Coordinates of C-alpha atoms in Angstrom, one line a residue:
M1 CA 0.0 -31.5 -100.7
F2 CA -3.6 -31.6 -101.7
Q3 CA -5.8 -34.6 -102.7
Q4 CA -7.3 -33.3 -105.8
N5 CA -10.9 -33.8 -107.0
T6 CA -10.8 -34.4 -110.7
S7 CA -14.4 -33.6 -111.3
P8 CA -14.5 -31.7 -114.6
I9 CA -17.8 -29.9 -113.7
S10 CA -17.3 -26.2 -113.1
T11 CA -19.4 -24.2 -110.7
L12 CA -19.5 -21.4 -113.0
S13 CA -20.8 -23.4 -115.9
P14 CA -24.5 -22.6 -116.7
I15 CA -26.7 -24.1 -113.8
D16 CA -30.3 -24.6 -114.0
F17 CA -31.7 -23.1 -110.9
S18 CA -35.2 -24.6 -111.0
V19 CA -36.4 -26.2 -107.8
N20 CA -37.0 -29.5 -109.4
N21 CA -33.3 -30.0 -110.2
L22 CA -32.5 -30.0 -106.5
S23 CA -33.7 -33.4 -106.1
P24 CA -35.8 -35.8 -108.0
Q25 CA -37.8 -36.6 -104.8
L26 CA -38.5 -33.0 -104.0
P27 CA -42.2 -31.9 -104.7
N28 CA -42.7 -29.2 -107.2
L29 CA -43.1 -26.0 -105.3
M30 CA -43.0 -23.6 -108.1
P31 CA -46.2 -21.4 -108.7
Q32 CA -49.0 -22.7 -110.9
R33 CA -51.8 -21.0 -112.7
Y34 CA -55.3 -20.9 -111.2
S35 CA -58.4 -20.7 -113.3
L36 CA -62.3 -20.9 -113.1
P37 CA -62.7 -23.4 -110.1
L38 CA -60.8 -20.9 -107.8
L39 CA -63.3 -18.1 -108.5
Q40 CA -66.3 -20.3 -108.0
H41 CA -64.8 -21.2 -104.8
L42 CA -64.2 -17.8 -103.8
R43 CA -67.7 -16.5 -104.8
S44 CA -69.5 -19.4 -103.1
H45 CA -67.7 -18.7 -99.7
Q46 CA -67.8 -14.9 -99.8
Q47 CA -70.6 -14.4 -97.3
Q48 CA -68.8 -16.9 -94.9
Q49 CA -65.5 -14.9 -95.1
Q50 CA -67.2 -11.6 -94.1
Q51 CA -68.4 -13.1 -91.0
Q52 CA -64.9 -14.4 -90.1
Q53 CA -63.3 -10.9 -89.7
Q54 CA -60.6 -12.0 -87.3
Q55 CA -59.3 -14.6 -89.5
R56 CA -55.7 -14.0 -90.5
P57 CA -55.0 -12.9 -94.0
M58 CA -52.4 -14.9 -96.1
N59 CA -50.2 -13.8 -98.9
L60 CA -51.6 -15.0 -102.2
L61 CA -49.0 -13.0 -104.0
S62 CA -45.3 -13.0 -103.4
S63 CA -43.4 -9.6 -103.7
N64 CA -42.6 -10.3 -107.4
G65 CA -46.2 -11.0 -108.2
V66 CA -46.0 -14.9 -108.4
I67 CA -49.0 -16.7 -107.0
N68 CA -48.1 -18.9 -104.1
N69 CA -49.4 -22.5 -104.6
N70 CA -50.3 -23.5 -100.9
N71 CA -52.3 -26.4 -100.0
N72 CA -54.4 -24.1 -97.6
N73 CA -57.8 -23.1 -98.8
M74 CA -57.9 -19.8 -100.8
M75 CA -60.5 -18.1 -98.6
P76 CA -58.1 -15.7 -96.8
Y77 CA -57.7 -14.0 -100.4
V78 CA -61.2 -12.6 -100.2
N79 CA -60.6 -11.5 -96.7
M80 CA -57.4 -9.7 -97.9
L81 CA -59.4 -7.9 -100.6
Q82 CA -61.8 -6.8 -98.0
N83 CA -59.1 -5.7 -95.5
Q84 CA -56.5 -4.0 -97.7
N85 CA -57.7 -0.7 -96.5
G86 CA -58.1 -1.7 -92.9
G87 CA -54.6 -3.0 -91.9
G88 CA -55.7 -6.6 -91.3
N89 CA -57.9 -5.5 -88.5
G90 CA -61.1 -7.1 -89.8
V91 CA -63.0 -3.8 -90.9
V92 CA -65.8 -4.7 -93.3
V93 CA -66.0 -2.5 -96.3
G94 CA -69.3 -0.8 -97.4
Q95 CA -71.8 -2.2 -99.6
D96 CA -70.4 -0.3 -102.6
R97 CA -66.9 -1.4 -102.1
E98 CA -68.2 -4.9 -101.6
K99 CA -70.0 -4.8 -104.8
K100 CA -67.1 -3.3 -106.7
M101 CA -64.7 -6.1 -105.4
L102 CA -67.2 -8.8 -106.8
N103 CA -67.3 -7.1 -110.1
Q104 CA -63.5 -7.2 -110.1
L105 CA -63.5 -10.8 -109.3
Q106 CA -65.8 -11.5 -112.1
E107 CA -63.6 -9.5 -114.5
L108 CA -60.7 -11.5 -113.3
E109 CA -62.7 -14.8 -114.0
K110 CA -63.3 -13.5 -117.6
Q111 CA -59.7 -12.7 -118.2
L112 CA -58.5 -16.1 -116.9
L113 CA -61.0 -18.0 -119.0
D114 CA -59.9 -16.0 -122.1
D115 CA -56.2 -16.7 -121.4
D116 CA -54.4 -18.5 -124.3
D117 CA -52.5 -21.7 -123.4
D118 CA -50.0 -20.7 -126.2
N119 CA -48.4 -18.4 -123.5
Q120 CA -47.6 -21.2 -121.1
E121 CA -43.9 -20.7 -121.6
G122 CA -44.1 -17.1 -120.2
D123 CA -44.9 -15.6 -117.0
D124 CA -47.5 -17.6 -115.3
V125 CA -49.0 -14.5 -113.8
S126 CA -48.8 -12.2 -116.9
V127 CA -52.6 -12.2 -117.2
I128 CA -52.7 -10.4 -113.9
T129 CA -49.8 -8.1 -114.3
N130 CA -50.1 -7.2 -118.0
T131 CA -53.7 -5.9 -118.2
N132 CA -54.9 -2.3 -117.8
S133 CA -58.3 -2.9 -116.3
E134 CA -59.3 -1.4 -113.0
W135 CA -59.1 -4.7 -111.2
S136 CA -55.4 -5.1 -112.2
E137 CA -54.8 -2.0 -110.1
T138 CA -56.3 -3.7 -107.2
I139 CA -54.1 -6.7 -107.6
Q140 CA -51.1 -4.4 -107.8
N141 CA -52.0 -2.9 -104.5
L142 CA -52.3 -6.4 -103.1
M143 CA -48.7 -7.1 -104.4
S144 CA -47.6 -3.8 -102.6
S145 CA -49.4 -4.8 -99.4
C146 CA -48.0 -8.2 -99.5
N147 CA -44.4 -6.7 -99.2
N148 CA -45.3 -6.0 -95.6
P149 CA -46.6 -9.5 -94.3
I150 CA -49.3 -9.2 -91.6
S151 CA -48.3 -11.0 -88.4
P152 CA -50.5 -13.8 -87.4
S153 CA -53.0 -13.1 -84.7
P154 CA -52.9 -15.0 -81.4
T155 CA -56.0 -16.9 -82.4
S156 CA -54.6 -18.3 -85.8
S157 CA -54.8 -22.0 -86.1
S158 CA -51.7 -24.2 -86.4
S159 CA -52.6 -25.0 -90.1
S160 CA -52.8 -21.3 -90.9
S161 CA -49.6 -20.4 -89.1
S162 CA -47.8 -23.2 -91.1
S163 CA -48.2 -21.3 -94.5
T164 CA -45.1 -19.7 -95.9
V165 CA -45.0 -15.9 -95.7
T166 CA -43.0 -14.4 -98.5
T167 CA -40.5 -11.8 -97.1
P168 CA -37.9 -9.6 -99.1
V169 CA -34.7 -11.6 -100.0
S170 CA -31.8 -10.5 -98.0
K171 CA -28.7 -12.0 -96.5
Q172 CA -30.7 -13.4 -93.7
T173 CA -32.5 -15.4 -96.3
I174 CA -29.3 -17.1 -97.2
I175 CA -28.8 -17.9 -93.5
E176 CA -32.2 -19.3 -93.5
A177 CA -31.6 -21.5 -96.5
A178 CA -28.3 -22.8 -95.1
S179 CA -30.0 -23.6 -91.8
A180 CA -32.6 -25.6 -93.5
I181 CA -30.1 -27.5 -95.7
Y182 CA -27.9 -28.2 -92.6
E183 CA -30.9 -29.5 -90.7
G184 CA -32.0 -31.6 -93.7
K185 CA -35.4 -29.9 -94.2
T186 CA -36.1 -30.9 -97.7
D187 CA -39.5 -29.6 -97.6
V188 CA -38.2 -26.1 -96.8
Y189 CA -35.0 -25.1 -98.4
P190 CA -36.1 -25.6 -102.1
E191 CA -38.8 -22.7 -101.6
I192 CA -36.2 -20.5 -100.0
L193 CA -33.6 -21.2 -102.6
S194 CA -36.2 -20.4 -105.4
R195 CA -36.7 -17.1 -103.8
I196 CA -32.9 -16.3 -103.8
C197 CA -32.8 -17.5 -107.5
Q198 CA -35.4 -14.8 -108.4
V199 CA -33.1 -11.9 -107.1
A200 CA -29.6 -13.4 -107.8
N201 CA -27.9 -11.8 -110.8
P202 CA -24.1 -12.0 -111.6
R203 CA -24.4 -8.8 -113.6
G204 CA -26.6 -6.9 -111.1
N205 CA -25.7 -4.7 -108.2
S206 CA -23.4 -6.0 -105.5
G207 CA -26.0 -7.5 -103.5
Q208 CA -27.4 -9.5 -106.3
R209 CA -24.1 -10.6 -107.3
L210 CA -23.3 -11.9 -103.7
M211 CA -26.7 -13.8 -103.9
E212 CA -25.7 -15.4 -107.2
Y213 CA -22.6 -17.0 -105.8
M214 CA -23.9 -17.8 -102.3
L215 CA -26.8 -19.5 -104.2
M216 CA -24.3 -21.4 -106.2
A217 CA -22.5 -22.3 -102.9
L218 CA -25.7 -23.7 -101.3
K219 CA -26.8 -25.7 -104.3
S220 CA -23.3 -27.2 -104.4
R221 CA -23.9 -28.2 -100.9
V222 CA -27.0 -29.9 -101.7
N223 CA -25.7 -31.6 -104.8
S224 CA -21.8 -31.4 -104.6
A225 CA -21.1 -34.2 -107.3
E226 CA -22.6 -31.9 -110.1
K227 CA -21.9 -28.2 -109.0
T228 CA -18.7 -28.1 -107.0
P229 CA -15.5 -27.1 -109.0
S230 CA -12.6 -29.5 -108.7
V231 CA -9.6 -28.5 -106.7
R232 CA -7.7 -28.3 -109.9
E233 CA -9.8 -25.4 -111.2
L234 CA -8.5 -23.2 -108.1
Y235 CA -5.0 -23.7 -109.4
N236 CA -5.5 -23.4 -113.2
K237 CA -4.5 -20.4 -115.1
E238 CA -8.0 -18.8 -115.4
H239 CA -8.5 -18.9 -111.7
V240 CA -4.7 -17.5 -111.2
D241 CA -5.4 -14.6 -113.5
A242 CA -8.7 -13.7 -112.0
T243 CA -7.0 -13.7 -108.6
Q244 CA -4.3 -11.5 -109.8
S245 CA -6.7 -9.0 -111.2
L246 CA -8.3 -8.7 -107.8
Y247 CA -5.0 -8.2 -106.3
D248 CA -4.3 -5.5 -108.9
L249 CA -7.6 -3.7 -108.7
S250 CA -8.6 -3.7 -105.1
P251 CA -6.8 -1.3 -102.6
C252 CA -7.2 -3.7 -99.8
F253 CA -5.1 -6.4 -101.5
K254 CA -2.8 -4.0 -103.5
L255 CA -1.8 -1.9 -100.4
G256 CA -1.3 -5.3 -98.3
F257 CA 1.4 -6.3 -100.8
M258 CA 3.1 -2.8 -100.5
A259 CA 2.9 -2.9 -96.7
A260 CA 4.8 -6.3 -96.8
N261 CA 7.3 -4.9 -99.3
L262 CA 8.0 -1.9 -97.1
A263 CA 8.5 -4.2 -94.1
I264 CA 11.0 -6.2 -96.2
I265 CA 13.0 -3.2 -97.1
E266 CA 12.9 -1.8 -93.6
A267 CA 14.5 -5.2 -92.4
T268 CA 17.2 -5.3 -95.0
R269 CA 18.2 -1.7 -94.2
E270 CA 18.3 -2.5 -90.5
Q271 CA 20.6 -5.3 -91.2
G272 CA 22.8 -3.1 -93.6
R273 CA 23.1 -0.5 -90.8
E274 CA 24.1 -3.2 -88.2
M275 CA 26.8 -4.5 -90.5
N276 CA 27.6 -1.0 -91.7
S277 CA 27.3 -2.1 -95.3
C278 CA 24.7 -3.3 -97.8
S279 CA 27.1 -4.7 -100.3
N280 CA 25.7 -8.3 -99.5
G281 CA 22.3 -7.3 -100.6
F282 CA 19.4 -9.2 -99.6
H283 CA 17.5 -12.2 -100.7
V284 CA 13.7 -12.5 -101.0
V285 CA 12.1 -16.1 -100.8
D286 CA 8.4 -16.0 -102.0
F287 CA 6.3 -19.1 -101.5
D288 CA 3.5 -18.0 -103.8
I289 CA 4.9 -15.4 -106.3
G290 CA 1.9 -15.6 -108.5
Q291 CA 2.1 -13.5 -111.6
G292 CA 5.0 -11.4 -109.9
G293 CA 3.0 -8.3 -109.2
Q294 CA 4.2 -7.9 -105.7
C295 CA 8.0 -8.4 -106.7
M296 CA 7.4 -5.7 -109.5
N297 CA 6.3 -3.2 -106.7
L298 CA 9.3 -4.1 -104.6
L299 CA 11.7 -3.5 -107.5
H300 CA 10.0 -0.1 -108.0
A301 CA 10.4 0.8 -104.4
L302 CA 14.0 -0.3 -104.3
S303 CA 14.9 1.8 -107.4
G304 CA 14.1 4.9 -105.3
L305 CA 16.6 4.1 -102.5
Q306 CA 20.1 5.1 -103.4
N307 CA 21.8 3.0 -100.7
L308 CA 20.2 -0.2 -102.1
K309 CA 20.5 0.5 -105.8
S310 CA 24.0 -0.9 -105.9
A311 CA 23.1 -4.0 -104.1
T312 CA 22.3 -7.3 -105.7
V313 CA 18.7 -8.4 -105.2
K314 CA 18.0 -12.1 -105.1
I315 CA 14.4 -13.4 -105.5
T316 CA 13.7 -17.1 -105.2
A317 CA 10.3 -18.4 -106.2
V318 CA 9.4 -21.6 -104.5
A319 CA 7.4 -24.0 -106.8
A320 CA 5.1 -26.7 -105.3
D321 CA 6.8 -30.0 -106.2
S322 CA 3.6 -31.6 -107.0
N323 CA 3.0 -29.2 -109.9
G324 CA 5.8 -30.5 -112.1
G325 CA 7.5 -28.9 -114.9
E326 CA 4.5 -26.7 -115.9
E327 CA 4.7 -24.6 -112.8
K328 CA 8.4 -24.2 -113.2
E329 CA 8.0 -22.9 -116.7
R330 CA 5.3 -20.3 -115.5
L331 CA 7.7 -19.1 -112.9
R332 CA 10.6 -18.9 -115.3
L333 CA 8.6 -16.6 -117.5
V334 CA 7.6 -14.5 -114.5
G335 CA 11.4 -14.2 -113.8
E336 CA 12.1 -13.1 -117.2
T337 CA 9.4 -10.2 -116.9
L338 CA 11.1 -9.3 -113.5
S339 CA 14.6 -9.2 -115.0
Q340 CA 13.5 -7.0 -117.9
L341 CA 11.9 -4.6 -115.2
A342 CA 15.1 -4.6 -113.1
Q343 CA 17.2 -3.7 -116.2
R344 CA 15.0 -0.7 -116.9
L345 CA 15.3 0.4 -113.3
R346 CA 19.1 -0.1 -113.4
L347 CA 18.9 -2.8 -110.5
S348 CA 20.9 -5.9 -110.2
L349 CA 18.5 -8.9 -110.0
C350 CA 19.2 -12.5 -109.6
F351 CA 16.0 -14.7 -110.0
N352 CA 15.8 -18.4 -109.2
V353 CA 13.1 -21.1 -109.2
V354 CA 13.4 -23.8 -106.5
S355 CA 11.2 -27.0 -106.1
C356 CA 11.7 -29.0 -103.0
R357 CA 9.8 -30.9 -100.5
L358 CA 9.1 -29.5 -97.0
S359 CA 11.6 -31.9 -95.4
E360 CA 14.4 -30.5 -97.8
L361 CA 13.7 -26.9 -97.0
S362 CA 17.1 -25.2 -96.0
R363 CA 19.3 -22.2 -96.6
E364 CA 21.4 -24.4 -98.9
S365 CA 18.4 -25.6 -100.9
L366 CA 17.2 -22.1 -101.4
G367 CA 20.6 -20.8 -102.5
C368 CA 21.0 -18.4 -99.5
G369 CA 24.6 -17.1 -98.8
P370 CA 25.9 -17.2 -95.3
E371 CA 25.8 -13.4 -94.9
E372 CA 22.5 -12.7 -96.8
A373 CA 19.7 -11.0 -95.2
L374 CA 16.8 -13.4 -95.8
A375 CA 13.3 -12.2 -96.2
V376 CA 10.5 -14.7 -96.5
N377 CA 7.2 -13.7 -98.1
F378 CA 3.9 -15.5 -97.2
A379 CA 1.4 -13.1 -99.1
F380 CA -1.9 -15.2 -99.4
K381 CA -0.2 -18.4 -99.3
L382 CA -0.6 -19.9 -95.8
Y383 CA -4.6 -20.0 -95.9
R384 CA -4.3 -22.7 -98.6
M385 CA -1.9 -24.9 -96.6
P386 CA -3.8 -27.9 -94.8
D387 CA -3.4 -27.7 -91.0
E388 CA -4.1 -30.1 -88.1
S389 CA -7.8 -30.1 -88.9
V390 CA -7.2 -31.6 -92.4
S391 CA -4.1 -33.8 -91.9
T392 CA -2.1 -35.1 -89.2
E393 CA 1.0 -34.1 -91.0
N394 CA -0.2 -30.4 -90.6
P395 CA 1.8 -28.9 -93.5
R396 CA 0.8 -25.4 -92.5
D397 CA 2.6 -25.5 -89.1
E398 CA 5.4 -27.6 -90.4
L399 CA 6.3 -24.9 -93.0
L400 CA 6.3 -22.2 -90.5
R401 CA 8.8 -24.2 -88.1
R402 CA 11.1 -24.8 -91.0
V403 CA 11.1 -21.2 -92.2
K404 CA 12.0 -20.3 -88.6
G405 CA 14.9 -22.5 -89.0
L406 CA 16.3 -20.6 -91.9
G407 CA 17.0 -17.6 -89.6
P408 CA 15.1 -15.0 -91.7
R409 CA 15.5 -11.3 -91.0
V410 CA 11.7 -10.8 -91.5
V411 CA 8.8 -12.9 -92.5
T412 CA 5.8 -11.2 -94.0
I413 CA 2.2 -12.3 -94.1
V414 CA -0.7 -10.9 -95.8
E415 CA -4.1 -12.7 -95.4
Q416 CA -7.8 -12.2 -95.7
E417 CA -9.3 -11.4 -92.2
M418 CA -11.9 -14.2 -92.4
N419 CA -12.7 -17.2 -90.0
T420 CA -13.5 -20.0 -92.4
N421 CA -10.8 -22.7 -91.5
T422 CA -12.2 -24.7 -88.7
A423 CA -15.6 -22.9 -88.4
P424 CA -18.6 -25.2 -88.9
F425 CA -20.8 -25.0 -92.1
M426 CA -23.3 -22.4 -90.6
A427 CA -20.5 -20.2 -89.3
R428 CA -18.8 -20.3 -92.7
V429 CA -21.9 -19.1 -94.4
N430 CA -22.4 -16.3 -92.2
E431 CA -18.9 -15.3 -92.4
S432 CA -18.9 -15.5 -96.2
C433 CA -22.0 -13.2 -96.4
S434 CA -20.3 -10.6 -94.2
Y435 CA -16.8 -10.7 -95.9
Y436 CA -17.8 -11.1 -99.4
G437 CA -20.8 -8.7 -99.0
A438 CA -18.2 -5.9 -98.1
L439 CA -15.8 -7.1 -100.7
F440 CA -18.4 -6.9 -103.5
D441 CA -19.6 -3.5 -102.3
S442 CA -16.0 -2.4 -102.5
I443 CA -15.5 -3.6 -106.0
D444 CA -18.8 -1.9 -107.0
S445 CA -17.3 1.3 -106.0
T446 CA -14.1 1.0 -108.2
M447 CA -15.2 -0.9 -111.4
E448 CA -18.0 -0.6 -113.9
R449 CA -20.9 -2.9 -113.4
D450 CA -20.7 -4.2 -117.0
S451 CA -16.8 -4.5 -117.0
S452 CA -15.4 -7.8 -118.4
E453 CA -12.5 -7.6 -116.0
R454 CA -14.9 -7.3 -113.0
A455 CA -17.0 -10.3 -114.4
R456 CA -13.6 -12.4 -114.4
V457 CA -12.7 -11.2 -110.8
E458 CA -16.1 -12.1 -109.5
E459 CA -16.3 -15.4 -111.3
G460 CA -13.0 -16.3 -109.4
L461 CA -14.5 -15.2 -106.2
G462 CA -17.4 -17.3 -107.0
R463 CA -15.3 -20.5 -107.3
T464 CA -13.6 -19.4 -103.9
I465 CA -17.0 -18.9 -102.2
V466 CA -18.4 -22.4 -103.4
N467 CA -15.2 -24.2 -102.2
S468 CA -15.2 -22.5 -98.7
V469 CA -19.0 -23.0 -98.1
A470 CA -19.7 -26.2 -99.9
C471 CA -16.7 -28.4 -99.4
E472 CA -15.2 -30.3 -96.4
G473 CA -12.1 -32.1 -95.8
R474 CA -9.3 -32.2 -98.2
D475 CA -11.6 -30.9 -100.8
R476 CA -11.9 -27.6 -99.0
I477 CA -8.7 -25.7 -99.6
E478 CA -10.1 -22.1 -98.9
R479 CA -9.2 -22.0 -95.1
C480 CA -8.8 -18.4 -94.1
E481 CA -8.1 -17.4 -90.4
V482 CA -8.2 -14.2 -88.6
F483 CA -5.2 -12.2 -87.4
G484 CA -5.6 -13.4 -83.9
K485 CA -5.2 -17.0 -84.9
W486 CA -2.2 -16.3 -87.1
R487 CA -0.5 -14.6 -84.1
A488 CA -1.0 -17.8 -82.1
R489 CA 0.2 -19.9 -84.9
M490 CA 3.3 -17.7 -85.6
G491 CA 4.0 -17.7 -81.8
M492 CA 3.8 -21.6 -81.5
A493 CA 6.3 -21.9 -84.5
G494 CA 8.7 -19.6 -82.5
F495 CA 8.2 -16.2 -84.2
E496 CA 7.5 -12.9 -82.5
L497 CA 5.6 -10.0 -83.9
K498 CA 7.6 -7.4 -85.4
P499 CA 5.1 -4.3 -85.5
M500 CA 4.9 -2.4 -88.7
S501 CA 6.7 0.9 -88.2
Q502 CA 4.7 4.1 -88.2
M503 CA 6.2 5.0 -91.5
V504 CA 4.7 2.0 -93.2
A505 CA 1.3 2.9 -91.8
E506 CA 1.5 6.5 -92.8
S507 CA 2.7 5.6 -96.4
M508 CA -0.2 3.4 -96.7
K509 CA -2.7 6.0 -95.4
A510 CA -1.2 8.5 -97.9
R511 CA -1.7 6.1 -100.9
L512 CA -5.2 5.3 -99.7
S513 CA -6.1 9.0 -99.5
L514 CA -5.6 9.1 -103.2
T515 CA -8.1 6.4 -103.8
N516 CA -10.5 7.8 -101.2
R517 CA -10.8 11.1 -103.0
V518 CA -13.2 9.1 -105.4
N519 CA -14.1 6.1 -103.1
P520 CA -14.1 7.2 -99.4
G521 CA -15.1 3.8 -98.1
F522 CA -11.7 2.3 -97.9
T523 CA -10.0 2.3 -94.5
V524 CA -6.5 1.6 -93.2
K525 CA -5.6 1.4 -89.5
E526 CA -3.0 -0.2 -87.2
E527 CA -4.2 -2.8 -84.9
N528 CA -2.4 -5.3 -82.7
G529 CA 0.9 -4.7 -84.6
G530 CA -0.6 -5.2 -88.0
V531 CA -1.9 -2.8 -90.7
C532 CA -5.5 -3.6 -91.5
F533 CA -7.2 -2.6 -94.8
G534 CA -11.0 -2.7 -95.0
W535 CA -14.3 -1.2 -96.5
K536 CA -16.5 0.8 -94.4
G537 CA -15.1 -0.5 -91.1
K538 CA -15.1 -4.1 -92.2
T539 CA -11.5 -5.4 -92.3
L540 CA -10.7 -7.4 -95.4
T541 CA -6.9 -7.9 -95.2
V542 CA -4.1 -7.7 -92.6
A543 CA -0.4 -7.3 -93.3
S544 CA 2.0 -8.2 -90.5
A545 CA 5.8 -8.8 -90.1
W546 CA 7.6 -11.3 -88.0
R547 CA 11.0 -12.3 -86.9

């Protein structure tokens, strides 16, 4: 169903984040070292700068102590030295203070002249930050003051106002970089990306980890041929395993599966009561069974229900017809695992694997009996199906219409609450920052920072983020929609909402309370007929049932 990009380059392979690699035509914006000519220039103009008290100071040093190499003249540096105790109001320091500053500049000159070129591969400003002299303290004070940039005065010239002001890196910085990339501002976005690179860290706190993968996504947008993972990578075993780990470890995903299972059990029990018998059992058709985790939970839930223990449970895993025999073999192994579990739980299980085209989908092709209660599970499946915005064939809506024709007792959907399907580039960046920022925070509360399992999960999320943000058309398979849009789609396919019962919601809240004893940030609520799971008020997944 997807046009695959066979590029072997992985987004998560080592990437050089230097600005020069963004494009061979881009100017080198990285900091450079200043030496004696700068100090001569400063000393020769000191008198002039004392008279220009209202001139706007500029940031010579960024928040991390790196010298900004601007084309503007460097005279505001002396003004900043004079004004650091005056809040930028042009207050002239006394004679003693002025003399002291000049001595400090002379000491700076001496240190720069004595600097050894053998250290070029190190930090360009180590000569400033690694000394213990008195002037070093002044420079450190400057670095602190630069963290609060002074607003330009109304009388600032246009050339002065055009200089770059260094600000702390935040999610807003990501938005600014994306905006510059979208507008084609090749003279702006490299500097912003270099600032993001300085704080991005795949092993840091949750914010730094988010910055790492958003940086990858933006760089992929700039140079997609080298940095974007192929579609095949999002279906390989490594990515499937990483996704399964996320489902197992995050309450927002794990409880979504459980809610869907309870809705399936409720529907089959309703049919049993209507027929005054449950001897015919029920049949679950799963269009994306993954590693079988959700079905394992379903079997455990069934083992505790006496009136269903004697029934035969049928599970059919639908394999994508384009994946061939490899996918069928994987699903066969999943079936063996489920059969072994069912045997231990004393349940009667019949597991099948079916591969068929959409046009061939029917109760007969799925092996459904005439009286079987059919349940169809779409947990984290539909968002990867192309819709009308990708293909005129619209496989997403066609699948829903054909499933409706099967006459299922219930259809369960679990999806991420994220609007990145038809949203334009800038909206996707903003949505990704908000959604994955909350998700990374929630992961930070449940897993150790240096956990290898966490690293695997987040690398998988990194591939997802890059695909969602950087790709377009058929190459973008990560196309999430919010619950409101799923309601519209299901309605157009002929389904009506089957609100989750109070029992389902209360059961999920009870399970979540066990987790919240340690991590109180997780939330669960009923909203518009679905059960929403989130982190500190931000909904991450929604489970719903349809008929």
